[in-house]
Every structure is written in structure tokens, then in C-alpha cells.
GROMACS .gro file of C-alpha atoms in nm:
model
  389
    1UNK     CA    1  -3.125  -0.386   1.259
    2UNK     CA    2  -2.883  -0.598   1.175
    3UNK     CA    3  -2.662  -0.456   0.819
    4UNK     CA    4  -2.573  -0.751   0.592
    5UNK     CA    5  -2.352  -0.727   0.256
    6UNK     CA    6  -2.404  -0.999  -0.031
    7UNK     CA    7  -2.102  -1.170   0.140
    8UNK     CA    8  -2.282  -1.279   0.414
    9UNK     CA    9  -2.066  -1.039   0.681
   10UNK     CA   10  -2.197  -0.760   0.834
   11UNK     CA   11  -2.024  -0.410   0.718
   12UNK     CA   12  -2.009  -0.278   1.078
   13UNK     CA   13  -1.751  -0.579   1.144
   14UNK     CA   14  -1.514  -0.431   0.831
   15UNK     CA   15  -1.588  -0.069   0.967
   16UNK     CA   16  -1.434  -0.165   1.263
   17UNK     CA   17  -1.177  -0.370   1.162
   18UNK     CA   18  -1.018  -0.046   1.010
   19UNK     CA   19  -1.060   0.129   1.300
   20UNK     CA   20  -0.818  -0.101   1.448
   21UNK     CA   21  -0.632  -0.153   1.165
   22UNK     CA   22  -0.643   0.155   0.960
   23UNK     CA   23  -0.446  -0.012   0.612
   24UNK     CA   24  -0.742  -0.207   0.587
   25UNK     CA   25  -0.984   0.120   0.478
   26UNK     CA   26  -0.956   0.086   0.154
   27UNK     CA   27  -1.101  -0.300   0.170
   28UNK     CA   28  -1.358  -0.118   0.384
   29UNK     CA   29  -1.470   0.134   0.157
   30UNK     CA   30  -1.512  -0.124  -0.122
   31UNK     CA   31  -1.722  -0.369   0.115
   32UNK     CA   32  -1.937  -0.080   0.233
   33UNK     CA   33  -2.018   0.060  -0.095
   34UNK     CA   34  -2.098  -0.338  -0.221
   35UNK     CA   35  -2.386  -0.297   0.076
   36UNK     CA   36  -2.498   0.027  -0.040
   37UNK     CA   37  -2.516  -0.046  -0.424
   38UNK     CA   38  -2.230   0.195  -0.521
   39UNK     CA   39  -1.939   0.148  -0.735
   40UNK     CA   40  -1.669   0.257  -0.506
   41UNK     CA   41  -1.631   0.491  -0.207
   42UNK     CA   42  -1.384   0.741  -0.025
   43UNK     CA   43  -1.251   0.907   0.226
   44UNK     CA   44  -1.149   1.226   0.102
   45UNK     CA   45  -0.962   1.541   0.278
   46UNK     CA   46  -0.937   1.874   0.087
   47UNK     CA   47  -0.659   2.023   0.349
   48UNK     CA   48  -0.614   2.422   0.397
   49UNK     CA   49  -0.282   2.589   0.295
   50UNK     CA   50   0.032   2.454   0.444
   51UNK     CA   51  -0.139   2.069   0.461
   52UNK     CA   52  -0.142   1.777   0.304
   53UNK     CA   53  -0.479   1.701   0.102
   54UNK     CA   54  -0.552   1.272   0.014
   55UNK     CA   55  -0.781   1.029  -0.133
   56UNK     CA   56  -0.788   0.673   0.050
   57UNK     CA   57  -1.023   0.462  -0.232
   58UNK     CA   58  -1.209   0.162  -0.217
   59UNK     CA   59  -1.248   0.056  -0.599
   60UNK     CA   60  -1.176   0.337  -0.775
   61UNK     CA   61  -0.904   0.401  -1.012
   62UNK     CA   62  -0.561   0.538  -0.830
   63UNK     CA   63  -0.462   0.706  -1.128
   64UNK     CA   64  -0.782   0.933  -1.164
   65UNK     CA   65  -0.788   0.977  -0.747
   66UNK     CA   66  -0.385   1.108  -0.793
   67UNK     CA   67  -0.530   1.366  -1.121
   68UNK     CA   68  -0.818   1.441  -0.865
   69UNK     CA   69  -0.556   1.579  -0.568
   70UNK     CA   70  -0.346   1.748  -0.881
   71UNK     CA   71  -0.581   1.926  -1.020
   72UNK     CA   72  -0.971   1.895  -0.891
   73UNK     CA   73  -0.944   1.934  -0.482
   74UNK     CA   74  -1.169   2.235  -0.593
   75UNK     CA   75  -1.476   2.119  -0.785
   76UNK     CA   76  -1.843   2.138  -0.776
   77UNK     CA   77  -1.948   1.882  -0.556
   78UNK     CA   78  -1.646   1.971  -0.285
   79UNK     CA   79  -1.813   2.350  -0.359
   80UNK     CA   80  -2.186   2.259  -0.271
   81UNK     CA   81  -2.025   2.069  -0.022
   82UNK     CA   82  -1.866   2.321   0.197
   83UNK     CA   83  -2.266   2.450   0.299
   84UNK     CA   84  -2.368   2.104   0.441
   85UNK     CA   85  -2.392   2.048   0.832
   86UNK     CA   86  -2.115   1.781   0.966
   87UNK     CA   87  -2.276   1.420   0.988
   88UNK     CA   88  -2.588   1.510   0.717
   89UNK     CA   89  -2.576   1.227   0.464
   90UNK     CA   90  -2.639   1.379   0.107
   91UNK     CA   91  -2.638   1.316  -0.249
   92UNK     CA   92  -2.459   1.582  -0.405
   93UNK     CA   93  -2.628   1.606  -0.714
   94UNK     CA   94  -2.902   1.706  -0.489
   95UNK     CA   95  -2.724   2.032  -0.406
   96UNK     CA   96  -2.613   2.113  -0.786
   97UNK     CA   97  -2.688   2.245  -1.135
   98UNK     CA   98  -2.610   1.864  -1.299
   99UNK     CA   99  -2.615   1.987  -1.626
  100UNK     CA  100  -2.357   2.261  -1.549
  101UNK     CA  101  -2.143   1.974  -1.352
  102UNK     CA  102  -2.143   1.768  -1.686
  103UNK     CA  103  -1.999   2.087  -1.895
  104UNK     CA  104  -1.683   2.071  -1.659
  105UNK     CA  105  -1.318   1.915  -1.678
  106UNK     CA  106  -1.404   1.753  -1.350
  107UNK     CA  107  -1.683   1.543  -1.510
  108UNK     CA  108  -1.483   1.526  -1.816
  109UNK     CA  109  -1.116   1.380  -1.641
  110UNK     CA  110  -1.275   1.233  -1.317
  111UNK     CA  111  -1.618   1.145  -1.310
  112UNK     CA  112  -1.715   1.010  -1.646
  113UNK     CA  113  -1.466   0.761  -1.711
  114UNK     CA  114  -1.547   0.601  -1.418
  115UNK     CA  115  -1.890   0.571  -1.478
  116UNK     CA  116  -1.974   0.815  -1.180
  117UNK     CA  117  -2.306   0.985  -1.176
  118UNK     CA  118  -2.328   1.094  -0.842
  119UNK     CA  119  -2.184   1.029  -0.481
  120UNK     CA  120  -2.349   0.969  -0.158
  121UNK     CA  121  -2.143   1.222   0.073
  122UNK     CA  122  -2.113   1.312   0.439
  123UNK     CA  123  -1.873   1.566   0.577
  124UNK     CA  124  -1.698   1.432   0.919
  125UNK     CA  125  -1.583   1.696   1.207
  126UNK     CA  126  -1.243   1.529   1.228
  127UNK     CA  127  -1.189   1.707   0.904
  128UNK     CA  128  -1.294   2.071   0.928
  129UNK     CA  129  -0.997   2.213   1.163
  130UNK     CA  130  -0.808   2.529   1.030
  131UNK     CA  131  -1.050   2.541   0.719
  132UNK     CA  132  -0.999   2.181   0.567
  133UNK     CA  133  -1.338   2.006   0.450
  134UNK     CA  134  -1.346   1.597   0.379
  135UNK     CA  135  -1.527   1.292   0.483
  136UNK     CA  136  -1.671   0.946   0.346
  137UNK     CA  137  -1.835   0.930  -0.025
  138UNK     CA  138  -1.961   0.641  -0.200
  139UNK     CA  139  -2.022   0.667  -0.589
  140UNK     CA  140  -2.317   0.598  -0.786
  141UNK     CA  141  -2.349   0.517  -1.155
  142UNK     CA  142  -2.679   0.627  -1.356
  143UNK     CA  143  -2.837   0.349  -1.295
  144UNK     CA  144  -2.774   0.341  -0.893
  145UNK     CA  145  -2.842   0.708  -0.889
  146UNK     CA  146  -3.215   0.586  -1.007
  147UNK     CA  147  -3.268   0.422  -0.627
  148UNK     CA  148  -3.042   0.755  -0.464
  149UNK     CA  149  -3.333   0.764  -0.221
  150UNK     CA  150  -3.289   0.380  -0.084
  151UNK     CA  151  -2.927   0.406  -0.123
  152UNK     CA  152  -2.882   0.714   0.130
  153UNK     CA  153  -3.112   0.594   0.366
  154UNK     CA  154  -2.885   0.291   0.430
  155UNK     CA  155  -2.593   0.500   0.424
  156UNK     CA  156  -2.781   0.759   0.676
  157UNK     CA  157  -2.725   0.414   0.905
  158UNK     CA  158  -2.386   0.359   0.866
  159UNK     CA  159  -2.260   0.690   0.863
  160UNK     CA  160  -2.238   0.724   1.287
  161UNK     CA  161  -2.025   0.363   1.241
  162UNK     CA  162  -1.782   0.522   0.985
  163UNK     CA  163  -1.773   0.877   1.218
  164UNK     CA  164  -1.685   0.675   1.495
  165UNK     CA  165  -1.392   0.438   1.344
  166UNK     CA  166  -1.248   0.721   1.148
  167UNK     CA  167  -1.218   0.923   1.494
  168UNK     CA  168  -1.060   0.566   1.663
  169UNK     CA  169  -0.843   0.566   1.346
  170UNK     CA  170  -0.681   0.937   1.426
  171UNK     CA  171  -0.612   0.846   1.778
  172UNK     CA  172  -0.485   0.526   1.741
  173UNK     CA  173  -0.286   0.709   1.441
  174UNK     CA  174  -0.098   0.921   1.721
  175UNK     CA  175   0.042   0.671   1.899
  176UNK     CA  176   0.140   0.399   1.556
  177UNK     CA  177   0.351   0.667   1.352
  178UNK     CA  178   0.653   0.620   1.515
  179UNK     CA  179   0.663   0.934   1.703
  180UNK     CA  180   0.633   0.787   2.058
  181UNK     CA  181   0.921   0.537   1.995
  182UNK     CA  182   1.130   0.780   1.811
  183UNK     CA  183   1.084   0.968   2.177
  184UNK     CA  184   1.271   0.644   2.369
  185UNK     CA  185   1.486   0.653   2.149
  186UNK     CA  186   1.579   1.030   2.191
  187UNK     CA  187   1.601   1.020   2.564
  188UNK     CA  188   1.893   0.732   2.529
  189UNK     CA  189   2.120   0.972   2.297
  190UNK     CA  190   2.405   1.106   2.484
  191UNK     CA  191   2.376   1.448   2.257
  192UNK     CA  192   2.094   1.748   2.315
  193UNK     CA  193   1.855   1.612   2.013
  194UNK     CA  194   1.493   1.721   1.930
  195UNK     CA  195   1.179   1.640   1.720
  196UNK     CA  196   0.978   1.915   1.575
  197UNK     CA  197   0.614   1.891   1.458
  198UNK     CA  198   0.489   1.995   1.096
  199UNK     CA  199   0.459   2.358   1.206
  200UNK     CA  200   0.762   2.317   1.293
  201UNK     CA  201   0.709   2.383   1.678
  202UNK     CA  202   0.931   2.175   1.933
  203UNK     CA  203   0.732   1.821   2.005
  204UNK     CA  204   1.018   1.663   2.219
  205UNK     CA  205   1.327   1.718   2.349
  206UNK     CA  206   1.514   1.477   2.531
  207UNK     CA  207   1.742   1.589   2.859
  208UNK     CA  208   2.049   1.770   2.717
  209UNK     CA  209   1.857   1.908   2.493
  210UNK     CA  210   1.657   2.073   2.750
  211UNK     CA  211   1.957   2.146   2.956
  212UNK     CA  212   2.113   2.354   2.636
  213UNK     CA  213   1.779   2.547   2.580
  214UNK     CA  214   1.801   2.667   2.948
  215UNK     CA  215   2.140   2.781   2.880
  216UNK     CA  216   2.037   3.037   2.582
  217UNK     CA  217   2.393   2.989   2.492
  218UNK     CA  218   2.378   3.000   2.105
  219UNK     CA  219   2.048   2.770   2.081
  220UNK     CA  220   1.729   2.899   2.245
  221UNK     CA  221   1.329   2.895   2.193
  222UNK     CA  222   1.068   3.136   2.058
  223UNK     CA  223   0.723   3.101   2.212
  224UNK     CA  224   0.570   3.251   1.892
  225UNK     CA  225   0.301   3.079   1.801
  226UNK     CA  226   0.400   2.729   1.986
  227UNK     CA  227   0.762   2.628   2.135
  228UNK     CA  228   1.018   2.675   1.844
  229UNK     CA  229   1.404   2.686   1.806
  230UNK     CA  230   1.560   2.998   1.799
  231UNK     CA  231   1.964   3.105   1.846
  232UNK     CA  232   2.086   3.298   2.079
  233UNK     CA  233   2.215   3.559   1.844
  234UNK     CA  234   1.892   3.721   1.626
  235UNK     CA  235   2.131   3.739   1.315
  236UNK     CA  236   2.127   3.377   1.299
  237UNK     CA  237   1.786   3.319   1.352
  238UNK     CA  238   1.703   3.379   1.024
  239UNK     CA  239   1.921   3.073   0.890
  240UNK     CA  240   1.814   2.838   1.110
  241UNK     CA  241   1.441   2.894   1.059
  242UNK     CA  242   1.540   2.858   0.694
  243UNK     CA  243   1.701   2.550   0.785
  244UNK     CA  244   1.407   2.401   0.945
  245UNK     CA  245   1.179   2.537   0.694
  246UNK     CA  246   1.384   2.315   0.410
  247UNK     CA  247   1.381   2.046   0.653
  248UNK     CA  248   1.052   2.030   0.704
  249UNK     CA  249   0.914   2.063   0.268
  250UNK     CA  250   1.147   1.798   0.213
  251UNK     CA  251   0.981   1.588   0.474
  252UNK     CA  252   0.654   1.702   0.303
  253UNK     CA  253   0.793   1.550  -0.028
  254UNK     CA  254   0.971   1.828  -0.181
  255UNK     CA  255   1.313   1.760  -0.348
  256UNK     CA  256   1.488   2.083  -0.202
  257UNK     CA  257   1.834   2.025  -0.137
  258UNK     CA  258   1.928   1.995   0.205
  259UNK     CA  259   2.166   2.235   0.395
  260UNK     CA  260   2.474   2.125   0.546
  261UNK     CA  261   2.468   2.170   0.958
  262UNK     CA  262   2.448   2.496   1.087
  263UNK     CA  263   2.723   2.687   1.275
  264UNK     CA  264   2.538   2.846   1.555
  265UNK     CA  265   2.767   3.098   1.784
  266UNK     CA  266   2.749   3.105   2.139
  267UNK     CA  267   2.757   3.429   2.356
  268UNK     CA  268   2.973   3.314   2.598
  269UNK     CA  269   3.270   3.292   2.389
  270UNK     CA  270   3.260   2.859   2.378
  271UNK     CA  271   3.294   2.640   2.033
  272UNK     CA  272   3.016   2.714   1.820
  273UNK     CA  273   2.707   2.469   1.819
  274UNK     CA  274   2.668   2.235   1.483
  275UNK     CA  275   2.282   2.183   1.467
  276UNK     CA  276   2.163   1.918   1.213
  277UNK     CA  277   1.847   1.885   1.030
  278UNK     CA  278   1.716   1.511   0.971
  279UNK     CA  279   1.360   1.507   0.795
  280UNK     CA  280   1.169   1.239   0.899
  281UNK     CA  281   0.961   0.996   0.618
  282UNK     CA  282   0.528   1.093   0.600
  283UNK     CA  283   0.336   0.831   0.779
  284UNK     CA  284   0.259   0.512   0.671
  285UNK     CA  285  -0.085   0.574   0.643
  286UNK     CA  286  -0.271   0.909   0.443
  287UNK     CA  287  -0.525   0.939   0.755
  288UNK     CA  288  -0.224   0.992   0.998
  289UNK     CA  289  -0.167   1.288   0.825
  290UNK     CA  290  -0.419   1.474   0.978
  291UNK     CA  291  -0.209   1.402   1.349
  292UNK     CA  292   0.061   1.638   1.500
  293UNK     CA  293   0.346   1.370   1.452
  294UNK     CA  294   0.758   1.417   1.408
  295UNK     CA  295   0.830   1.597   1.123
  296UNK     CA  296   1.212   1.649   1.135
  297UNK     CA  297   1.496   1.520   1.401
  298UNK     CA  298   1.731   1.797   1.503
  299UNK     CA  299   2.067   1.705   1.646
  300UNK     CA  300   2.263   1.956   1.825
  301UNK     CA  301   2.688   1.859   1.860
  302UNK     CA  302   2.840   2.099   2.159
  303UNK     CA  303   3.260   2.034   2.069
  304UNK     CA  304   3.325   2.185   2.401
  305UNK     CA  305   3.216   1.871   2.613
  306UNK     CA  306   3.304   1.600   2.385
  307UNK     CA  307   3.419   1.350   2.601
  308UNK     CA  308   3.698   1.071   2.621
  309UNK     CA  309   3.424   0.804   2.585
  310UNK     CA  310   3.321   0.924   2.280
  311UNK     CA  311   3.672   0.835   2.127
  312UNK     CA  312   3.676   0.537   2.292
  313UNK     CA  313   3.373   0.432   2.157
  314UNK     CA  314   3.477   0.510   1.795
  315UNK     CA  315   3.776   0.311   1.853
  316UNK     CA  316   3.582  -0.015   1.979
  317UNK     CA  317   3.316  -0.004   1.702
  318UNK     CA  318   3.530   0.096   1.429
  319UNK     CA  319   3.910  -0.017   1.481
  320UNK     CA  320   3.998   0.257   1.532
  321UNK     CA  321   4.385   0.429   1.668
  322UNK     CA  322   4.357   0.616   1.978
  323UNK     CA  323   4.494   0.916   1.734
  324UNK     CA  324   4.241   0.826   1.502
  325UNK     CA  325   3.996   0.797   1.754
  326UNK     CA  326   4.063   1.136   1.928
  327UNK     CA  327   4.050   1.296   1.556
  328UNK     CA  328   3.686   1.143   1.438
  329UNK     CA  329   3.569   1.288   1.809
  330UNK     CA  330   3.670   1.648   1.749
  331UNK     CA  331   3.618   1.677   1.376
  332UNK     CA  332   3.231   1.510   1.477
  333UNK     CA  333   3.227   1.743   1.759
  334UNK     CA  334   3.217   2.043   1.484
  335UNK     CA  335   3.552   2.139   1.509
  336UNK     CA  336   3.743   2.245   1.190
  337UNK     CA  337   4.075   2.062   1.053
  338UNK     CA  338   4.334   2.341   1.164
  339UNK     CA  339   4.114   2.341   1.521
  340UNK     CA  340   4.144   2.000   1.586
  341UNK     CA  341   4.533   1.991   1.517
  342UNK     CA  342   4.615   2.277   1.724
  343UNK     CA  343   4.373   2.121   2.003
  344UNK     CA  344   4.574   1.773   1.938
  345UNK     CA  345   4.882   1.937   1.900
  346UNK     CA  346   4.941   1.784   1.527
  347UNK     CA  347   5.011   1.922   1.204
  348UNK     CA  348   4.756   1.972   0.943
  349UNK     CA  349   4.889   1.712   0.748
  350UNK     CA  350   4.899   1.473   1.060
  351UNK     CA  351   4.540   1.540   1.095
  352UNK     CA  352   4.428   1.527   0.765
  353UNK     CA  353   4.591   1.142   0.763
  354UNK     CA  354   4.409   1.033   1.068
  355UNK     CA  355   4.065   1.190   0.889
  356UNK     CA  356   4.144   1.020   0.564
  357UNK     CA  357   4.178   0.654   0.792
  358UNK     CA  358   3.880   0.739   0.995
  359UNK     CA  359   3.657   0.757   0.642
  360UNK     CA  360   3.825   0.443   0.550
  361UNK     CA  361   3.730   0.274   0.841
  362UNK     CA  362   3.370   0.410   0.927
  363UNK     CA  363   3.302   0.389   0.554
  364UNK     CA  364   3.187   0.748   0.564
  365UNK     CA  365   3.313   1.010   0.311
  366UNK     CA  366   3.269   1.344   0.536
  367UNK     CA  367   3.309   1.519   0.749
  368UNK     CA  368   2.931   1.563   0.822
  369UNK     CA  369   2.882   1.198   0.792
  370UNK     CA  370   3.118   1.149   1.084
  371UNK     CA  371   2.955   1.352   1.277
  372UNK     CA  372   2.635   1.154   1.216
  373UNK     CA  373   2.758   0.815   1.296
  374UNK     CA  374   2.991   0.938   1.639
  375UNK     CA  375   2.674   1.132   1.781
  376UNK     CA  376   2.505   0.835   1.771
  377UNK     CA  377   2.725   0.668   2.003
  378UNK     CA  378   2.710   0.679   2.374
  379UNK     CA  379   2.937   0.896   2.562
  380UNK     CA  380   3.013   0.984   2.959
  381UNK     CA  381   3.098   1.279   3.145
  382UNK     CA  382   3.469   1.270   3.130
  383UNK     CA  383   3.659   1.545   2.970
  384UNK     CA  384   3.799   1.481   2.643
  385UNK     CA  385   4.156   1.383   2.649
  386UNK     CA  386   4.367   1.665   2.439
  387UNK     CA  387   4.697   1.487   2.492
  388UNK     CA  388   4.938   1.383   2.166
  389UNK     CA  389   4.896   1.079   1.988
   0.00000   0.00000   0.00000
């Protein structure tokens, strides 16, 4: 049978349209629930602890969907809900005391001033890892919950169409959030760097990152439930889990300050390790939530192997002096301002004049901030030059 709306195109062909293109759900939703007589749809995912729950809407009001994730991820019909088998089309109402539903803040806030009477629901497997519960719903006012019958029969034939693209969306999620190309761009940076997951478990290192790792020389890993980062020295570990753990709620939307880099010492006696923690924005769409994809960038300076190239490539981009230049290496290469003079054979004050030009220069205003922009630049295996200048 062949599933026309009122507009003449079939809903299958916007079903999978959003497969393919998953910004385009929320068009979807609203010409699916035009073919199935309701006043909006859904997809909805109620998320266990330490996840993200969202609402992607088709024609229903954003404000009352945000109040809904605030406040109402627990409610009756998410309740009755949690019994059904995965891929059973329902109405929900079916499964509930009405009268007690219309007695609640969730019918007062959410479902009465949108005219909502009941919803057409089906929960989708994609969903229901670690605990979570969602899927597709499609709203009904009083006078389309008169036909419920008719209306969940055609949405009984839809519902493998909607399974399906929402799976296609996932997958195809994986591979459009960045993560992947964030991964090139990793294996091109001269420095050990890394991208960890939402769990916070190591999702990619590039080659001198994996080269420090096997070294256990003030960074290492904890197999612990998945690959993480771990130092070398247990009384640090604490500080950077901490560190990752910030990291990681402020790429989650949390406004917690972030830490400055880290000072990890090594067991063999070299320069400490400066690791810094870069969260990484959400993805660009709420369904890619549900995928394992970079959370937070972590960039790992070694000062003992900064090379020549590095300050030669500070003084190309940036105009800088060869002085200048061999200053901004060490001082990005986590080395302190009395370090870096005795390495350079300077005074303080010598030092602290280069620095001051270097900002100028680069534009940047700290220390930290050098460090960002030189590790970004490519370097060689040369040793760095600690002559005068």
C-alpha cells in the first residue's frame, strides 16, 4: 500500500529524507503526524544518569518541549511506558488512569495548553541501552483521540519506516559529528594529543601520543572500565581525573570554570609534562547524542624535546626575533620564567622582555595561550637550540 499525506507526497519519502539528512526530522515529524491526523509528533529520549535526555518536535511548542526535559522526563505516560515491548505501537491513554493523568502538573504545564489528549507512542531499541527509554510519539487532540483506533493502525505501518531511518540516522551520526576529521587532524600535530569520549575513556590518540603512553613517564593509562588517562605518579591521578571530569561537564553544558594545564611529573627525573584540557562543542544534532563521539581534546607539551623548528616556526608566522622566538618555544614548552632564562642563559628581566614582545606579536595575553597557539605549529626532530640570543 502505497501511504499518501494531503500534500500529495508520500511520508515514507520525508522518513527517509531524514535518515539521510537528520536536521530535516523535525519537518518529518510534522508531515507524518499531518498523515496520521495528529497535531504534532516526537522523538523523545528520557536518558539514564550521566546522559543527555532531548525532545526533537515536529509542531509543537519549543518552549513547553524545553519545561518538559526540565521538569517532566518522569511522567505518567513515560511511566506506563517503560512496560511496553520495543516496536508495539500504543496509545498511551490506553495504558492509564486518564482521570488521574488530568489531576497532574504534567497535564496542567504540558499537555493541556497544547491541546494534547493523548499520543500515539512506540518505544525504539536504539533507545533502551544503559536504562534510557524513548522513541517516536505523535499527539492527538480530543477530537483525534475519538478515531485513536484508525489513527494507530496507520501508524502501526509506518512505525518499521521510522525504526529503520532513526537507526540510519545514529550511524550516519557517527561518522558527521566531526569526530573522524578531528582524528586527521590529530595525526598531523607534531605534539602527543588525544580525544576522549563522554565517559571519558581514550577514543584516539594520534602517534606521539601513543609513543608517550608507552613510556609511563609521568602520563599513562588505566584500563578501568575502558582505556583512560592516568599519570605515572598515583598522587596526581587524582587531579587529572578531576581535570577531565571538569572538562568533560563543561562540554556537557555546564559553566564550571576551567583549570589551567596540569603539571604532571615524570619518574625519570625529565621536565614535567603540561597536559591541557580542550572541551569540545555537543553535536549539531540532539540524535547524535546518543553516539560515542569526542568529548574533550587533550594536548600533552613534553619541554624536554622542544625542538629548533618550533622557534623557527614562531618566528616565520609571527615576526618574531630569534631571542623572541627561542623564548615563546620554552615558555610554550611548559617551562617557567626563571627556567627558561637559566636554560637561555638570560636574566629574568631579559626574559620577561622577550615574553612581553612575544604577547604583542601573537596577540596572546599568556602564558597558556602561547602554549596553545606554538603547539599548534609543526615542528622536526632537531634539538632545541639553547645558545644566547
Amino acid at each position: 500500500m502505497i501511504l499518501r499525506s494531503s500534500r500529495g507526497a508520500t511520508p515514507l519519502d520525508a522518513i527517509y529524507a531524514a535518515a539521510a539528512q537528520p536536521e530535516r526530522w523535525p519537518e518529518t515529524l510534522t508531515r507524518v503526524a499531518d498523515h496520521l491526523g495528529a497535531t504534532g509528533g516526537m522523538i523523545a529520549y528520557v536518558a539514564p544518569r550521566g546522559r543527555q535526555s532531548f525532545l526533537v518536535t515536529g509542531r509543537l511548542r519549543e518552549d513547553l518541549g524545553a519545561l518538559f526535559i526540565e521538569r517532566y522526563l518522569q511522567n505518567p505516560w513515560t511511566i506506563a511506558m517503560a512496560g511496553v515491548p520495543i516496536g508495539k505501537p500504543v496509545t498511551v491513554n490506553s495504558l492509564i488512569d486518564t482521570g488521574a493523568l488530568r489531576r497532574t502538573a504534567f497535564h496542567a504545564d504540558i499537555l493541556a495548553p497544547q491541546g494534547i489528549e493523548t499520543n500515539l507512542n512506540v518505544k525504539e531499541a536504539v533507545f533502551g541501552g544503559g536504562g534510557g527509554l524513548g522513541g517516536f510519539g505523535f499527539t492527538l487532540s480530543p477530537r483525534g483521540a475519538e478515531q485513536a483506533g484508525e489513527r494507530l493502525r496507520r501508524f502501526g505501518r509506518l512505525v518499521p519506516h521510522l525504526s529503520r531511518a532513526l537507526e540510519t540516522s545514529l550511524t550516519l551520526g557517527r561518522y558527521a559529528d566531526g569526530a573522524r576529521q578531528l582524528a586527521r587532524v590529530l595525526q598531523l600535530m607534531p605534539g602527543p594529543a588525544l580525544l576522549l569520549d563522554r565517559a571519558g575513556r581514550i577514543s584516539h590518540a594520534n602517534p606521539a601520543a601513543e609513543a608517550l603512553l608507552r613510556q609511563r613517564d609521568g602520563l599513562t593509562t588505566d584500563r578501568e572500565g575502558g582505556l583512560r588517562l592516568a599519570a605515572a605518579l598515583p598522587a596526581e591521578t587524582g587531579s587529572l581525573m578531576r581535570a577531565v571530569t571538569e572538562a568533560l561537564s563543561i562540554a556537557a553544558g555546564s559553566d564550571t570554570a576551567l583549570r589551567p594545564p596540569l603539571r604532571l611529573t615524570r619518574p625519570s627525573g625529565r621536565p614535567p609534562l603540561l597536559v591541557i584540557l580542550v572541551p569540545l562543542p555537543p553535536p549539531a544534532f540532539a540524535l547524535w547524542e546518543l553516539t560515542e563521539a569526542a568529548r574533550a581534546l587533550v594536548l600533552v607539551i613534553d619541554p624536554a624535546p622542544q625542538p629548533l623548528a618550533a622557534a623557527e616556526a614562531a618566528g616565520a608566522a609571527f615576526g618574531l626575533t630569534a631571542a623572541e622566538a627561542r623564548v615563546a618555544a620554552l615558555i610554550a614548552g611548559g617551562l617557567s620564567g626563571p627556567q627558561a632564562a637559566a636554560v637561555l642563559g638570560i636574566s629574568p628581566t631579559t626574559l620577561k622582555t622577550h615574553l612581553l614582545r612575544c604577547f604583542d606579536k601573537t596577540g596572546v595575553r599568556s602564558q597558556a595561550g602561547l602554549m596553545r597557539l606554538l603547539g599548534a605549529l609543526p615542528s622536526g626532530p632537531e634539538p632545541f637550540f639553547h645558545g644566547k640570543g
